Amino acid sequence: VRSLITAKDESFGDEIGLLETAPGTILCLLRNRSQGGTFRLWSHDGGRTWTPREELREELGVLQRPFLTRLDENRIRVAGRDRQRRYVVAYLSDDNGRTFGDRHVLEDYQGEGAYTAGVLKDDGRVLLTWFSDYGTVKSKPDVKVAELTITEQPTALWIDLPDALPQGPSLFVYHGNAAAKSAEVRTRAFVRPADFTTVSPDHPPEKLPK
């Protein structure tokens, strides 16, 4: 027994994400609702036995409905819901699930959001889906789709925007400007859809805007 659920009227169910990290080795991320934490368990015999729980509160907080996607031989992406701050979030592990970092906020929501899913595409990008009522009526969410690309040493950022930009949603770009102010631990740039510059990869601007 690794966790206990409650009667249906209390709605204290738990949620898990499972991923095989090596033949016979299974990683389990457990969101324990009654204890308010996220835990990691390992099985090294195909799920017949499991290690004791390890708490990951400092790494992942309370991550509701964790969903794991393998990116390559060593990297794993986990996404879910940060209910405390009402964010749809994703983390990256580059050591096969032993540690998680590189927190990214995909979107926020008012009353309902997250419950992410993801699949690795042939070109190496990850197709992410979730739902969120950001920009809509509270608790009446829309399904959202995005693609995640990981680069080892990025020197520039290229964003392929649609011809007709929606009015309302904004674009958040995380970057390494230590002097930038942010509500998150990470720094970020903020660009609204109406305020962007289009350039060609073959003819980049001489000086990128701050």
Tab-separated table of N, CA and C in Angstrom, residues 64-171:
chain	number	residue	atom	x	y	z
A	64	GLN	N	-0.640	18.021	-9.690
A	64	GLN	CA	-1.830	17.226	-9.939
A	64	GLN	C	-1.769	16.566	-11.303
A	65	ARG	N	-2.232	15.318	-11.355
A	65	ARG	CA	-2.290	14.497	-12.564
A	65	ARG	C	-0.987	14.583	-13.367
A	66	PRO	N	0.140	14.128	-12.780
A	66	PRO	CA	1.416	14.170	-13.514
A	66	PRO	C	1.370	13.288	-14.752
A	67	PHE	N	1.871	13.827	-15.866
A	67	PHE	CA	1.903	13.075	-17.129
A	67	PHE	C	3.331	13.093	-17.651
A	68	LEU	N	3.896	11.900	-17.860
A	68	LEU	CA	5.290	11.742	-18.247
A	68	LEU	C	5.406	11.439	-19.736
A	69	THR	N	6.377	12.091	-20.392
A	69	THR	CA	6.658	11.840	-21.806
A	69	THR	C	8.160	11.683	-21.992
A	70	ARG	N	8.580	10.585	-22.616
A	70	ARG	CA	10.003	10.389	-22.886
A	70	ARG	C	10.414	11.210	-24.090
A	71	LEU	N	11.519	11.968	-23.959
A	71	LEU	CA	12.033	12.785	-25.057
A	71	LEU	C	13.173	12.100	-25.793
A	72	ASP	N	14.080	11.496	-25.050
A	72	ASP	CA	15.171	10.734	-25.656
A	72	ASP	C	15.654	9.728	-24.626
A	73	GLU	N	16.868	9.235	-24.801
A	73	GLU	CA	17.363	8.168	-23.930
A	73	GLU	C	17.449	8.584	-22.474
A	74	ASN	N	17.694	9.878	-22.202
A	74	ASN	CA	17.893	10.335	-20.824
A	74	ASN	C	16.872	11.366	-20.353
A	75	ARG	N	16.183	12.026	-21.280
A	75	ARG	CA	15.328	13.148	-20.890
A	75	ARG	C	13.844	12.770	-20.846
A	76	ILE	N	13.201	13.267	-19.811
A	76	ILE	CA	11.776	13.027	-19.581
A	76	ILE	C	11.111	14.360	-19.273
A	77	ARG	N	9.941	14.554	-19.845
A	77	ARG	CA	9.160	15.738	-19.530
A	77	ARG	C	7.956	15.311	-18.699
A	78	VAL	N	7.688	16.050	-17.621
A	78	VAL	CA	6.491	15.816	-16.827
A	78	VAL	C	5.703	17.123	-16.774
A	79	ALA	N	4.410	17.026	-16.963
A	79	ALA	CA	3.540	18.198	-16.926
A	79	ALA	C	2.346	17.891	-16.032
A	80	GLY	N	1.698	18.950	-15.565
A	80	GLY	CA	0.544	18.765	-14.700
A	80	GLY	C	-0.009	20.096	-14.251
A	81	ARG	N	-0.744	20.065	-13.154
A	81	ARG	CA	-1.420	21.262	-12.659
A	81	ARG	C	-0.853	21.694	-11.310
A	82	ASP	N	-0.436	22.937	-11.238
A	82	ASP	CA	-0.055	23.561	-9.978
A	82	ASP	C	-1.313	24.235	-9.436
A	83	ARG	N	-2.069	23.488	-8.642
A	83	ARG	CA	-3.367	23.992	-8.194
A	83	ARG	C	-3.235	25.195	-7.273
A	84	GLN	N	-2.175	25.216	-6.450
A	84	GLN	CA	-2.005	26.300	-5.496
A	84	GLN	C	-1.922	27.654	-6.192
A	85	ARG	N	-1.204	27.691	-7.340
A	85	ARG	CA	-1.041	28.953	-8.068
A	85	ARG	C	-1.855	29.005	-9.358
A	86	ARG	N	-2.624	27.944	-9.624
A	86	ARG	CA	-3.483	27.874	-10.813
A	86	ARG	C	-2.676	28.026	-12.105
A	87	TYR	N	-1.669	27.179	-12.226
A	87	TYR	CA	-0.823	27.169	-13.412
A	87	TYR	C	-0.850	25.789	-14.059
A	88	VAL	N	-0.704	25.773	-15.381
A	88	VAL	CA	-0.381	24.556	-16.116
A	88	VAL	C	1.131	24.558	-16.288
A	89	VAL	N	1.829	23.560	-15.739
A	89	VAL	CA	3.291	23.611	-15.658
A	89	VAL	C	3.918	22.365	-16.276
A	90	ALA	N	5.188	22.510	-16.658
A	90	ALA	CA	5.973	21.386	-17.174
A	90	ALA	C	7.375	21.466	-16.600
A	91	TYR	N	7.975	20.309	-16.352
A	91	TYR	CA	9.340	20.197	-15.843
A	91	TYR	C	10.120	19.255	-16.747
A	92	LEU	N	11.445	19.365	-16.668
A	92	LEU	CA	12.322	18.523	-17.476
A	92	LEU	C	13.289	17.770	-16.579
A	93	SER	N	13.476	16.501	-16.881
A	93	SER	CA	14.522	15.694	-16.243
A	93	SER	C	15.494	15.262	-17.321
A	94	ASP	N	16.785	15.491	-17.103
A	94	ASP	CA	17.798	15.043	-18.068
A	94	ASP	C	18.611	13.872	-17.525
A	95	ASP	N	18.109	13.237	-16.451
A	95	ASP	CA	18.807	12.082	-15.885
A	95	ASP	C	17.832	10.919	-15.646
A	96	ASN	N	16.881	10.773	-16.568
A	96	ASN	CA	15.963	9.630	-16.552
A	96	ASN	C	15.073	9.604	-15.315
A	97	GLY	N	14.682	10.781	-14.837
A	97	GLY	CA	13.701	10.849	-13.766
A	97	GLY	C	14.255	10.916	-12.367
A	98	ARG	N	15.596	10.966	-12.232
A	98	ARG	CA	16.168	11.043	-10.881
A	98	ARG	C	16.042	12.442	-10.291
A	99	THR	N	16.051	13.470	-11.135
A	99	THR	CA	15.826	14.842	-10.688
A	99	THR	C	14.976	15.544	-11.741
A	100	PHE	N	14.256	16.584	-11.301
A	100	PHE	CA	13.425	17.383	-12.197
A	100	PHE	C	13.708	18.860	-11.960
A	101	GLY	N	13.763	19.615	-13.063
A	101	GLY	CA	13.991	21.058	-12.975
A	101	GLY	C	13.436	21.744	-14.205
A	102	ASP	N	13.965	22.944	-14.493
A	102	ASP	CA	13.547	23.712	-15.666
A	102	ASP	C	12.031	23.856	-15.719
A	103	ARG	N	11.479	24.426	-14.662
A	103	ARG	CA	10.032	24.631	-14.595
A	103	ARG	C	9.584	25.645	-15.646
A	104	HIS	N	8.516	25.317	-16.371
A	104	HIS	CA	7.918	26.216	-17.350
A	104	HIS	C	6.427	26.338	-17.064
A	105	VAL	N	5.925	27.544	-17.066
A	105	VAL	CA	4.493	27.788	-16.937
A	105	VAL	C	3.912	27.866	-18.341
A	106	LEU	N	3.055	26.910	-18.692
A	106	LEU	CA	2.453	26.888	-20.019
A	106	LEU	C	1.284	27.863	-20.108
A	107	GLU	N	0.496	27.951	-19.050
A	107	GLU	CA	-0.660	28.832	-19.046
A	107	GLU	C	-1.228	28.866	-17.633
A	108	ASP	N	-2.027	29.895	-17.350
A	108	ASP	CA	-2.759	29.888	-16.096
A	108	ASP	C	-4.227	29.615	-16.391
A	109	TYR	N	-5.033	29.562	-15.351
A	109	TYR	CA	-6.454	29.309	-15.529
A	109	TYR	C	-7.218	29.942	-14.383
A	110	GLN	N	-8.537	30.076	-14.555
A	110	GLN	CA	-9.379	30.711	-13.534
A	110	GLN	C	-9.969	29.685	-12.567
A	111	GLY	N	-10.707	28.729	-13.133
A	111	GLY	CA	-11.346	27.722	-12.298
A	111	GLY	C	-10.994	26.302	-12.685
A	112	GLU	N	-10.764	26.074	-13.982
A	112	GLU	CA	-10.441	24.741	-14.470
A	112	GLU	C	-9.298	24.813	-15.467
A	113	GLY	N	-8.325	23.904	-15.310
A	113	GLY	CA	-7.205	23.891	-16.232
A	113	GLY	C	-6.281	22.723	-15.986
A	114	ALA	N	-5.405	22.469	-16.925
A	114	ALA	CA	-4.338	21.466	-16.886
A	114	ALA	C	-4.826	20.121	-17.408
A	115	TYR	N	-4.559	19.030	-16.674
A	115	TYR	CA	-4.787	17.673	-17.149
A	115	TYR	C	-4.143	17.487	-18.524
A	116	THR	N	-2.822	17.577	-18.483
A	116	THR	CA	-2.009	17.593	-19.693
A	116	THR	C	-1.822	16.184	-20.262
A	117	ALA	N	-1.476	16.142	-21.539
A	117	ALA	CA	-1.039	14.924	-22.209
A	117	ALA	C	0.027	15.336	-23.211
A	118	GLY	N	0.866	14.395	-23.610
A	118	GLY	CA	1.930	14.737	-24.534
A	118	GLY	C	2.410	13.518	-25.297
A	119	VAL	N	2.909	13.771	-26.502
A	119	VAL	CA	3.442	12.685	-27.315
A	119	VAL	C	4.638	13.225	-28.097
A	120	LEU	N	5.672	12.404	-28.240
A	120	LEU	CA	6.871	12.796	-28.973
A	120	LEU	C	6.636	12.590	-30.468
A	121	LYS	N	6.895	13.629	-31.265
A	121	LYS	CA	6.723	13.550	-32.707
A	121	LYS	C	8.009	13.071	-33.372
A	122	ASP	N	7.920	12.728	-34.649
A	122	ASP	CA	9.077	12.198	-35.370
A	122	ASP	C	10.211	13.205	-35.481
A	123	ASP	N	9.879	14.513	-35.474
A	123	ASP	CA	10.917	15.532	-35.624
A	123	ASP	C	11.554	15.928	-34.292
A	124	GLY	N	11.213	15.224	-33.197
A	124	GLY	CA	11.821	15.503	-31.899
A	124	GLY	C	11.052	16.482	-31.042
A	125	ARG	N	10.034	17.107	-31.603
A	125	ARG	CA	9.219	18.014	-30.814
A	125	ARG	C	8.142	17.241	-30.056
A	126	VAL	N	7.685	17.835	-28.939
A	126	VAL	CA	6.636	17.211	-28.140
A	126	VAL	C	5.340	17.968	-28.374
A	127	LEU	N	4.297	17.254	-28.739
A	127	LEU	CA	2.974	17.846	-28.884
A	127	LEU	C	2.273	17.767	-27.535
A	128	LEU	N	1.932	18.928	-26.975
A	128	LEU	CA	1.282	19.021	-25.675
A	128	LEU	C	-0.173	19.420	-25.848
A	129	THR	N	-1.039	18.841	-25.035
A	129	THR	CA	-2.435	19.259	-24.985
A	129	THR	C	-2.846	19.426	-23.525
A	130	TRP	N	-3.755	20.334	-23.292
A	130	TRP	CA	-4.330	20.537	-21.957
A	130	TRP	C	-5.617	21.325	-22.143
A	131	PHE	N	-6.319	21.602	-21.058
A	131	PHE	CA	-7.471	22.482	-21.161
A	131	PHE	C	-7.328	23.604	-20.148
A	132	SER	N	-7.895	24.758	-20.466
A	132	SER	CA	-7.794	25.928	-19.600
A	132	SER	C	-8.944	26.882	-19.908
A	133	ASP	N	-9.447	27.528	-18.869
A	133	ASP	CA	-10.480	28.548	-19.072
A	133	ASP	C	-9.877	29.955	-19.096
A	134	TYR	N	-8.559	30.048	-19.327
A	134	TYR	CA	-7.929	31.357	-19.510
A	134	TYR	C	-8.500	32.009	-20.774
A	135	GLY	N	-8.976	33.231	-20.650
A	135	GLY	CA	-9.532	33.944	-21.788
A	135	GLY	C	-10.945	33.534	-22.150
A	136	THR	N	-11.568	32.662	-21.350
A	136	THR	CA	-12.941	32.250	-21.598
A	136	THR	C	-13.747	32.455	-20.326
A	137	VAL	N	-14.958	31.920	-20.308
A	137	VAL	CA	-15.798	31.974	-19.119
A	137	VAL	C	-15.228	31.038	-18.060
A	138	LYS	N	-15.195	31.476	-16.827
A	138	LYS	CA	-14.637	30.676	-15.744
A	138	LYS	C	-15.311	29.313	-15.664
A	139	SER	N	-14.483	28.275	-15.540
A	139	SER	CA	-14.906	26.881	-15.428
A	139	SER	C	-15.526	26.335	-16.713
A	140	LYS	N	-15.338	27.057	-17.824
A	140	LYS	CA	-15.742	26.551	-19.142
A	140	LYS	C	-14.512	26.578	-20.046
A	141	PRO	N	-13.614	25.615	-19.859
A	141	PRO	CA	-12.301	25.679	-20.520
A	141	PRO	C	-12.345	25.296	-21.996
A	142	ASP	N	-11.304	25.712	-22.702
A	142	ASP	CA	-11.042	25.292	-24.066
A	142	ASP	C	-9.861	24.322	-24.058
A	143	VAL	N	-9.789	23.469	-25.061
A	143	VAL	CA	-8.637	22.580	-25.236
A	143	VAL	C	-7.531	23.360	-25.938
A	144	LYS	N	-6.322	23.297	-25.412
A	144	LYS	CA	-5.185	24.029	-25.949
A	144	LYS	C	-4.138	23.044	-26.474
A	145	VAL	N	-3.364	23.481	-27.454
A	145	VAL	CA	-2.317	22.650	-28.055
A	145	VAL	C	-1.055	23.495	-28.212
A	146	ALA	N	0.089	22.929	-27.914
A	146	ALA	CA	1.364	23.622	-28.110
A	146	ALA	C	2.425	22.583	-28.448
A	147	GLU	N	3.554	23.058	-28.986
A	147	GLU	CA	4.685	22.182	-29.272
A	147	GLU	C	5.890	22.645	-28.463
A	148	LEU	N	6.599	21.691	-27.900
A	148	LEU	CA	7.778	21.962	-27.090
A	148	LEU	C	9.010	21.491	-27.840
A	149	THR	N	9.982	22.396	-27.960
A	149	THR	CA	11.261	22.055	-28.582
A	149	THR	C	12.377	22.359	-27.599
A	150	ILE	N	13.288	21.422	-27.422
A	150	ILE	CA	14.414	21.609	-26.511
A	150	ILE	C	15.683	21.755	-27.336
A	151	THR	N	16.409	22.849	-27.104
A	151	THR	CA	17.686	23.063	-27.784
A	151	THR	C	18.796	23.087	-26.738
A	152	GLU	N	19.949	22.572	-27.107
A	152	GLU	CA	21.039	22.444	-26.145
A	152	GLU	C	21.633	23.805	-25.770
A	153	GLN	N	21.992	24.612	-26.761
A	153	GLN	CA	22.599	25.918	-26.517
A	153	GLN	C	21.965	26.938	-27.462
A	154	PRO	N	20.761	27.390	-27.148
A	154	PRO	CA	20.076	28.324	-28.053
A	154	PRO	C	20.785	29.676	-28.098
A	155	THR	N	20.896	30.229	-29.290
A	155	THR	CA	21.458	31.570	-29.464
A	155	THR	C	20.398	32.552	-29.935
A	156	ALA	N	19.281	32.033	-30.426
A	156	ALA	CA	18.185	32.889	-30.857
A	156	ALA	C	16.900	32.093	-30.747
A	157	LEU	N	15.794	32.779	-30.750
A	157	LEU	CA	14.496	32.147	-30.623
A	157	LEU	C	13.663	32.462	-31.849
A	158	TRP	N	13.178	31.428	-32.505
A	158	TRP	CA	12.327	31.599	-33.677
A	158	TRP	C	10.940	31.070	-33.325
A	159	ILE	N	9.932	31.921	-33.450
A	159	ILE	CA	8.557	31.547	-33.142
A	159	ILE	C	7.737	31.676	-34.411
A	160	ASP	N	7.109	30.598	-34.810
A	160	ASP	CA	6.282	30.591	-36.016
A	160	ASP	C	4.851	30.904	-35.617
A	161	LEU	N	4.443	32.164	-35.801
A	161	LEU	CA	3.107	32.595	-35.418
A	161	LEU	C	2.149	32.439	-36.586
A	162	PRO	N	0.878	32.159	-36.317
A	162	PRO	CA	-0.095	32.056	-37.410
A	162	PRO	C	-0.332	33.409	-38.052
A	163	ASP	N	-0.864	33.381	-39.269
A	163	ASP	CA	-1.132	34.639	-39.984
A	163	ASP	C	-2.145	35.494	-39.241
A	164	ALA	N	-3.169	34.871	-38.707
A	164	ALA	CA	-4.199	35.607	-37.964
A	164	ALA	C	-4.001	35.340	-36.481
A	165	LEU	N	-3.464	36.327	-35.771
A	165	LEU	CA	-3.200	36.156	-34.349
A	165	LEU	C	-4.472	36.378	-33.550
A	166	PRO	N	-4.722	35.548	-32.547
A	166	PRO	CA	-5.912	35.760	-31.717
A	166	PRO	C	-5.758	37.012	-30.866
A	167	GLN	N	-6.845	37.651	-30.608
A	167	GLN	CA	-6.837	38.834	-29.762
A	167	GLN	C	-7.087	38.394	-28.325
A	168	GLY	N	-6.176	38.702	-27.456
A	168	GLY	CA	-6.369	38.349	-26.052
A	168	GLY	C	-5.204	37.577	-25.467
A	169	PRO	N	-4.941	36.330	-25.942
A	169	PRO	CA	-3.815	35.581	-25.364
A	169	PRO	C	-2.483	36.284	-25.614
A	170	SER	N	-1.558	36.107	-24.688
A	170	SER	CA	-0.251	36.735	-24.792
A	170	SER	C	0.824	35.672	-24.854
A	171	LEU	N	1.995	36.086	-25.305
A	171	LEU	CA	3.119	35.176	-25.475
A	171	LEU	C	4.160	35.462	-24.401
